[in-house]
Tab-separated table of C-alpha atoms in Angstrom:
chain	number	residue	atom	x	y	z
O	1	UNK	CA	-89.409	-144.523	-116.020
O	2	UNK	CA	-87.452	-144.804	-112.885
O	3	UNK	CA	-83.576	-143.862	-112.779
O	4	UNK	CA	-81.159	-143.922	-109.421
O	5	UNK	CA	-78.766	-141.100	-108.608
O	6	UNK	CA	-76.719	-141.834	-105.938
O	7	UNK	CA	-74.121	-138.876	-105.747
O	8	UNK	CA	-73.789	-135.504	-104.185
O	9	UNK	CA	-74.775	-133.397	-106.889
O	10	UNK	CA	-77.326	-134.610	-109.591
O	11	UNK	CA	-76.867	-132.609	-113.125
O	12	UNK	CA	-78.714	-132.788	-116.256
O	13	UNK	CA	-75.863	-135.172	-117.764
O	14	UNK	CA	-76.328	-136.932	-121.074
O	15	UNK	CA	-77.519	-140.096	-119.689
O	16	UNK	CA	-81.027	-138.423	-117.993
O	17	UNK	CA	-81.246	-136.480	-120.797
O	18	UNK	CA	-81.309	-139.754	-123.495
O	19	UNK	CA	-83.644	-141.129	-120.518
O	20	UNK	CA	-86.172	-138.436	-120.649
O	21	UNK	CA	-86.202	-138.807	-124.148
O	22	UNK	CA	-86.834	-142.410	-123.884
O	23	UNK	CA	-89.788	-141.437	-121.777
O	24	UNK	CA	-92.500	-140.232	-124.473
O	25	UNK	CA	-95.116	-139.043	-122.361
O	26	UNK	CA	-94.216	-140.729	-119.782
O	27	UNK	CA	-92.674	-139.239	-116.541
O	28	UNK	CA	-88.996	-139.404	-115.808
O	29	UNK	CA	-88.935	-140.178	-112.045
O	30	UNK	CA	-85.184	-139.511	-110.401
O	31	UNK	CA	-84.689	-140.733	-107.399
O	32	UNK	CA	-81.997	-139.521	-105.254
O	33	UNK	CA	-80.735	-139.840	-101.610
O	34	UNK	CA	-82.017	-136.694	-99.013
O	35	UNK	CA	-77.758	-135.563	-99.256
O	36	UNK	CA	-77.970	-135.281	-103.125
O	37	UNK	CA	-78.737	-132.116	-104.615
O	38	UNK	CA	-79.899	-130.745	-108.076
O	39	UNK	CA	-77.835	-128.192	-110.397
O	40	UNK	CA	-80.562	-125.479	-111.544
O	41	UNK	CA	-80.957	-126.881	-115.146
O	42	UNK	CA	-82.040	-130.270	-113.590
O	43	UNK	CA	-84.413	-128.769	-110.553
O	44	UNK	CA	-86.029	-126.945	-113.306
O	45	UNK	CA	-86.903	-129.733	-115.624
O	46	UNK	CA	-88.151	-131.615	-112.229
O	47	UNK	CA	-90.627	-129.211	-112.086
O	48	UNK	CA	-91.994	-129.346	-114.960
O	49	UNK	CA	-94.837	-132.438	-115.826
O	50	UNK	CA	-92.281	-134.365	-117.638
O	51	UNK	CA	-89.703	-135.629	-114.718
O	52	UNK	CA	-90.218	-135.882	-110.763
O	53	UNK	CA	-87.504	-135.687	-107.912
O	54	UNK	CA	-88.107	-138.271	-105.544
O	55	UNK	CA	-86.158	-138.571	-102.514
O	56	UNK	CA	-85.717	-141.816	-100.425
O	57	UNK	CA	-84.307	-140.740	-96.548
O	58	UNK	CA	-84.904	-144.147	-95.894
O	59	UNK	CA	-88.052	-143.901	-94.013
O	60	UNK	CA	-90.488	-143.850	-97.289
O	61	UNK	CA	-90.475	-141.577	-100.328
O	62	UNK	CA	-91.415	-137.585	-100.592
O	63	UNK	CA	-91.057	-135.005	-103.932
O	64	UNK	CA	-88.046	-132.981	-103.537
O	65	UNK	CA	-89.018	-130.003	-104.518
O	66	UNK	CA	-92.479	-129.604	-102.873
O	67	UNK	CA	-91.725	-132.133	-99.715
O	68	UNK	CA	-95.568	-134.215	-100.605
O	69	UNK	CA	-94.968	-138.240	-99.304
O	70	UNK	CA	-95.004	-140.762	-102.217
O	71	UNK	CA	-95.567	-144.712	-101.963
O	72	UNK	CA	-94.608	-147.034	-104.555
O	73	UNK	CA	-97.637	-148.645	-106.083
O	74	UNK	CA	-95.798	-151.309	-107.927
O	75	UNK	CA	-94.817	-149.841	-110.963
O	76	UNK	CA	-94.410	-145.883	-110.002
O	77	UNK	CA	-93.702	-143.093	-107.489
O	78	UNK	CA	-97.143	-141.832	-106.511
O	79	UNK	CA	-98.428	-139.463	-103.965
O	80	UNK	CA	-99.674	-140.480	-100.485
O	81	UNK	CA	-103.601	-138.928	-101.414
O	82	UNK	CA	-104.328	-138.822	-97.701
O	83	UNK	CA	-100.848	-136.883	-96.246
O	84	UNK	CA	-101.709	-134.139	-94.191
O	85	UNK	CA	-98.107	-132.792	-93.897
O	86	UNK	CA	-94.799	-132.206	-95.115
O	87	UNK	CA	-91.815	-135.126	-94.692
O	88	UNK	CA	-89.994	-134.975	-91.803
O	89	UNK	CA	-86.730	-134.596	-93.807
O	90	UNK	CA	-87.952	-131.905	-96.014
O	91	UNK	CA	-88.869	-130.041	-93.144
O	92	UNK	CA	-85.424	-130.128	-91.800
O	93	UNK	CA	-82.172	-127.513	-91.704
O	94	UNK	CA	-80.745	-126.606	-94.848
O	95	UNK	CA	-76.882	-127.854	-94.921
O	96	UNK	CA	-75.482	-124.783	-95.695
O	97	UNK	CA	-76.189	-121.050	-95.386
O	98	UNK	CA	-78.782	-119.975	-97.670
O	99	UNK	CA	-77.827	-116.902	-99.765
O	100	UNK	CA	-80.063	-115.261	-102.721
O	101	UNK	CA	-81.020	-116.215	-106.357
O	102	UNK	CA	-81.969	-113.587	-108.059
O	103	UNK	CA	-83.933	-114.877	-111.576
O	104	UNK	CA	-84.996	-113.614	-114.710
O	105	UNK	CA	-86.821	-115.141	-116.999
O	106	UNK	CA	-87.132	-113.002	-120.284
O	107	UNK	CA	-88.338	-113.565	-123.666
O	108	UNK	CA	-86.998	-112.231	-127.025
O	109	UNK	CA	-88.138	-112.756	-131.023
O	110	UNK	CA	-85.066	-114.909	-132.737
O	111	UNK	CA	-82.111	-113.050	-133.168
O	112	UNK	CA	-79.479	-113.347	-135.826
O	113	UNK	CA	-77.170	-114.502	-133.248
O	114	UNK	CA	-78.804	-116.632	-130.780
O	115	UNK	CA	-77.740	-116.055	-127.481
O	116	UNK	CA	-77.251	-112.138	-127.984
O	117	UNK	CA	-79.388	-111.299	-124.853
O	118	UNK	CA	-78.331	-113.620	-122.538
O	119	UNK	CA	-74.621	-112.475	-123.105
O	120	UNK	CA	-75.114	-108.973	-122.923
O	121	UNK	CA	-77.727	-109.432	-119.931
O	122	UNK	CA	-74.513	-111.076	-117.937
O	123	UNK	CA	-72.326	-108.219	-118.826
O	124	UNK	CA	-74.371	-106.141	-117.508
O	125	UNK	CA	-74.977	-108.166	-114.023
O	126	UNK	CA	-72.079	-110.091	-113.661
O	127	UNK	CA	-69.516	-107.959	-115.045
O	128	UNK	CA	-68.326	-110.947	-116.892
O	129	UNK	CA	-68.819	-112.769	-120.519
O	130	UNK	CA	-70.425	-116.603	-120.558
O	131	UNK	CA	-68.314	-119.009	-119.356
O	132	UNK	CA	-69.760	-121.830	-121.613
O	133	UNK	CA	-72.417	-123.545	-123.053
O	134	UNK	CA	-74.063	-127.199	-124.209
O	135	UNK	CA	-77.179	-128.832	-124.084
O	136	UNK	CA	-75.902	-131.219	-121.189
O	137	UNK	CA	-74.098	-131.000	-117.725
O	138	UNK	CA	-71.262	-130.484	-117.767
O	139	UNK	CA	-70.805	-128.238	-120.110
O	140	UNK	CA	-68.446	-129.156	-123.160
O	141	UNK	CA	-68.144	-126.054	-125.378
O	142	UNK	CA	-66.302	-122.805	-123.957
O	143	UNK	CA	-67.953	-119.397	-124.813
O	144	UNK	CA	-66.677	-117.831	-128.314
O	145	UNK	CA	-69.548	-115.205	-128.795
O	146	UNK	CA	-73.366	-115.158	-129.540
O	147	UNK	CA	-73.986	-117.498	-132.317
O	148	UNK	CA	-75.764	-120.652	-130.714
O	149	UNK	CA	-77.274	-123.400	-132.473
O	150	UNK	CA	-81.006	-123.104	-132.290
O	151	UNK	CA	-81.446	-126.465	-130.271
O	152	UNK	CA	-84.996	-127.016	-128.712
O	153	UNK	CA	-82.768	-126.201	-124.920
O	154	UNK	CA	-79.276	-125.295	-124.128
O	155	UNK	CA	-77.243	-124.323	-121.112
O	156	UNK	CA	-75.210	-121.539	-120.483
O	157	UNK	CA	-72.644	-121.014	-117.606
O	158	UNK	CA	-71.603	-117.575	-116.475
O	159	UNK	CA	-69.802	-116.247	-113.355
O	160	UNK	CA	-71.729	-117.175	-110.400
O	161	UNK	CA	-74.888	-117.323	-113.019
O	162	UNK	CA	-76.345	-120.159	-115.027
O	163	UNK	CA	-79.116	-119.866	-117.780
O	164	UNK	CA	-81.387	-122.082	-119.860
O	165	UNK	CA	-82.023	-121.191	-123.086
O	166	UNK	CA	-85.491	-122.714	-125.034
O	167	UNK	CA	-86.251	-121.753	-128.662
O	168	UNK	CA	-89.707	-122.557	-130.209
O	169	UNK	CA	-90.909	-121.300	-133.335
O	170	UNK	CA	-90.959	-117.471	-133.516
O	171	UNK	CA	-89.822	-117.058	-129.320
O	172	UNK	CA	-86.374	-117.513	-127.480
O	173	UNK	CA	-87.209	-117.896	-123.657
O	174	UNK	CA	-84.324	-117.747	-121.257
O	175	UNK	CA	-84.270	-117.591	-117.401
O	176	UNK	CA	-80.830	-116.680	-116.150
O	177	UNK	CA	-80.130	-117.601	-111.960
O	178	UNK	CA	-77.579	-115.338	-110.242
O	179	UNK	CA	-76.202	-116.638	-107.173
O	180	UNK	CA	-75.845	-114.185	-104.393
O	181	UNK	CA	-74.046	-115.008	-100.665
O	182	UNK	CA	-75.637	-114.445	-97.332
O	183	UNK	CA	-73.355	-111.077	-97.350
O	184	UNK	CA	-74.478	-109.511	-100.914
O	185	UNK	CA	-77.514	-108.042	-101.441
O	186	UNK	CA	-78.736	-108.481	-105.241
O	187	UNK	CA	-79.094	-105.329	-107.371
O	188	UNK	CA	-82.876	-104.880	-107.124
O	189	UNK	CA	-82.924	-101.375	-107.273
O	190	UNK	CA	-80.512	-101.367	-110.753
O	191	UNK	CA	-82.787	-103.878	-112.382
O	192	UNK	CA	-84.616	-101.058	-114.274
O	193	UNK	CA	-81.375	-99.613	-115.765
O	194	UNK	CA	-80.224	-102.719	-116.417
O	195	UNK	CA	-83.270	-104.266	-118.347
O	196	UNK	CA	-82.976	-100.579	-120.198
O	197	UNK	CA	-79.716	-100.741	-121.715
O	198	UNK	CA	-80.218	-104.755	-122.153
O	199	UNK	CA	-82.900	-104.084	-124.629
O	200	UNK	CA	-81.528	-100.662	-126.025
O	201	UNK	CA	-79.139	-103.209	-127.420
O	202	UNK	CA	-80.944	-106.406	-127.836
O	203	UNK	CA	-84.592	-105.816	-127.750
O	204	UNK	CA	-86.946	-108.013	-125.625
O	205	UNK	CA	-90.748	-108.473	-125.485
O	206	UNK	CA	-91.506	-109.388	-121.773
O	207	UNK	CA	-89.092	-110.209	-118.869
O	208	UNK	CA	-89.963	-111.219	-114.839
O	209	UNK	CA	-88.215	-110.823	-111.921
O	210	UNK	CA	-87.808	-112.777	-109.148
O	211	UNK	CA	-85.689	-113.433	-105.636
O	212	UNK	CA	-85.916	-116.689	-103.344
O	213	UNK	CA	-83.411	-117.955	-100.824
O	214	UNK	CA	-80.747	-120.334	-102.434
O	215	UNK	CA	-77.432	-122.031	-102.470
O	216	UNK	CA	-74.544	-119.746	-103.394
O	217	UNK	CA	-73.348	-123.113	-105.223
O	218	UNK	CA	-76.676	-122.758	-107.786
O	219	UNK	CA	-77.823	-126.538	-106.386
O	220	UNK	CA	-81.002	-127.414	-104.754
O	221	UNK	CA	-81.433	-129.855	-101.848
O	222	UNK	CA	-84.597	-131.824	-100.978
O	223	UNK	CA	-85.330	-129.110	-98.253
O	224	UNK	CA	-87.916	-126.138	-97.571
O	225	UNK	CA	-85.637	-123.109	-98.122
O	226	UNK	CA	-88.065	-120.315	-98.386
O	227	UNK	CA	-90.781	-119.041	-101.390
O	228	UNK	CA	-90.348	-116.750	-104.188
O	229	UNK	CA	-91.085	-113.465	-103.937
O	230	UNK	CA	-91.844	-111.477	-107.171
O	231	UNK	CA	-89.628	-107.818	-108.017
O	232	UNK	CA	-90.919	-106.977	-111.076
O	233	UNK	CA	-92.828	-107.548	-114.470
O	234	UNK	CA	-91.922	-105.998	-117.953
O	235	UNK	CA	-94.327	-106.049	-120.836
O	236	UNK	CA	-93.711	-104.760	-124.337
O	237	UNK	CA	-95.241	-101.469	-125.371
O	238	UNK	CA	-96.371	-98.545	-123.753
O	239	UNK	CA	-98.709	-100.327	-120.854
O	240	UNK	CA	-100.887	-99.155	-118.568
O	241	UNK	CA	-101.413	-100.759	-114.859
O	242	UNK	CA	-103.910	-101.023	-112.545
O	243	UNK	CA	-105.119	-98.576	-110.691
O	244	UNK	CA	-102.162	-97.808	-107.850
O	245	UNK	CA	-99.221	-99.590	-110.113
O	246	UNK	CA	-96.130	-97.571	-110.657
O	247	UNK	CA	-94.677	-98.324	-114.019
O	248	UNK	CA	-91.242	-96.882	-115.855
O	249	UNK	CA	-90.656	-96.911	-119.524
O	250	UNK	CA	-87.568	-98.396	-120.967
O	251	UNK	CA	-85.938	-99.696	-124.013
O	252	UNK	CA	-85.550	-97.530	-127.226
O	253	UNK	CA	-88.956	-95.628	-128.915
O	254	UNK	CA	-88.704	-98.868	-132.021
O	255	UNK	CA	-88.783	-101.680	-129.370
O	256	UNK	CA	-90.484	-100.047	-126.183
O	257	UNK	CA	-91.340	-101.973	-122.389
O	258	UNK	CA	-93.336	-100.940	-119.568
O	259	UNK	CA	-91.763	-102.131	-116.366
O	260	UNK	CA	-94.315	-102.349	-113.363
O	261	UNK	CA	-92.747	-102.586	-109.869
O	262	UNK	CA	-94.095	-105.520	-107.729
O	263	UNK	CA	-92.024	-105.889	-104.636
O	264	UNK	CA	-88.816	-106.043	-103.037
O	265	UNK	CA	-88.231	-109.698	-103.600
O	266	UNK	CA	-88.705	-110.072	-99.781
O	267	UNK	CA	-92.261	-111.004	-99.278
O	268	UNK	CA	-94.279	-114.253	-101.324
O	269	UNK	CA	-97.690	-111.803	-100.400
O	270	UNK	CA	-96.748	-109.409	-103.558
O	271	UNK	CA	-97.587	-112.512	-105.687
O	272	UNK	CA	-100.978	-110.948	-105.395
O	273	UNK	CA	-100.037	-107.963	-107.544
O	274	UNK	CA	-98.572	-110.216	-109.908
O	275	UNK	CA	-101.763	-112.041	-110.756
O	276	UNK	CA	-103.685	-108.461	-110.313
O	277	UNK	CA	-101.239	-106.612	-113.122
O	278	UNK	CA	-101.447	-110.288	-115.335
O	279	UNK	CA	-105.229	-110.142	-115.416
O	280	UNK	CA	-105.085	-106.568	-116.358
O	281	UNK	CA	-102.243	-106.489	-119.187
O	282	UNK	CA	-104.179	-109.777	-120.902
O	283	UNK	CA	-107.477	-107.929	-121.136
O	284	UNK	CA	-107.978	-106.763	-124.324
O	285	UNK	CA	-109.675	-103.611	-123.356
O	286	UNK	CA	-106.584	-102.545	-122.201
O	287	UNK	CA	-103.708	-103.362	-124.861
């Protein structure tokens, strides 16, 4: 399925949301101008299997996020199999000065209030409560405390934050974005304290995190803005690492983590460790 966007910002508003659901297995393809851009809740789902961004400068089509051409073959957006490069327009100037997003993506067994972590995680970053939350853009219900509905995927809206929220079965995955300006550093160094008295409180049972270049606004454009670049991993239980991994333990002794160091969040080469401490931590020998 094929829906136009032709606005400045592109959000996950009811409409794509009653179109993706329409889908079935197929893909939800959104196609947008090169000055549109994508509120985080939307850029994630586009980069998942079940919706594409494509992006029409005018001069033929290219995925937003990853800058590959696409052709039309008649009756969807495909990739040009023999591209050797990037778009021209994806390979262009950002529009605006690129700050920080600092993410974490953490998951959690199903609390008796849902949304317990994610409120006392933005406390503890932010200063600040929630602002609100829904399962669309924009948001229609202002924050009144931890006690979500358990819908298959909800949004929450903090200061200068934003967070989806996924429940299935026996997990609760959420991966909260802080926006940081050109001029603030994020608090990379306080993430260990922080992820300690977050699960003192509300116990976790793994959490990564992450820091690439981004819009202080939390919205994506069709543009190469910079990689990823990992910070840190923490597992549930007393873990061991690889031979030359740091790790700290946190949480209380009835709900411990191991948190293993990976990087500053500068450099995309520590993604390296991450796969080297993944392979290690899944290998039965050592659990």
């Amino acid at each position: 399925m094929v829906v136009l966007r032709d606005r400045p910002v592109v959000a996950l508003s009811p409409a794509l949301a009653e179109a993706l659901a329409e889908c079935g297995p197929r893909v939800l393809q959104i196609v947008t101008s090169p000055a549109s851009r994508l509120t985080i809740p939307l850029r994630t789902l586009a980069g998942t299997p079940k919706a594409t961004w494509v992006v029409a400068p005018g001069d033929g089509y290219y995925e937003g996020l990853t800058g590959r051409p696409m052709r039309w073959d008649g009756t969807a957006f495909t990739h040009v199999p023999d591209a050797t490069d990037y778009a021209p327009t994806y390979k262009t100037r950002p529009s605006a000065p690129l700050g920080s997003h600092l993410t974490l993506t953490f998951q959690a067994r199903p609390a008796e209030n849902p949304g317990a972590q994610i409120e006392h995680l933005l406390h503890l970053i932010t200063g600040h409560p929630p602002l609100g939350w829904g399962p669309t853009e924009p948001l229609k219900h202002p924050w009144k405390g931890p006690d979500l509905p358990r819908a298959p995927h909800l949004i929450l809206t903090g200061k200068n934050a934003i967070a989806t929220l996924n429940f299935s079965g026996e997990t609760e995955t959420t991966t909260l974005v802080v926006a940081y300006p050109p001029s603030t550093r994020p608090p990379i160094t306080d993430l260990p304290p922080l992820i300690d008295a977050l699960t003192t409180k509300t116990p976790i049972t793994a959490l990564m995190a992450q820091l690439s270049p981004g819009r202080p606004d939390l919205t994506t454009e069709p543009r190469w803005s910079g990689a990823a670049s990992p910070i840190g991993l923490a597992a549930a239980g007393a873990r061991t690492g690889p031979p030359g991994f740091t790790r700290q333990r946190l949480g209380p002794p009835s709900a411990p983590l191991t948190w293993f160091p990976l990087g500053d969040g500068r450099s995309p080469d520590y993604w390296h460790r991450h796969h080297q401490l993944l392979t290690h931590l899944n290998n039965p020998a050592h659990t």
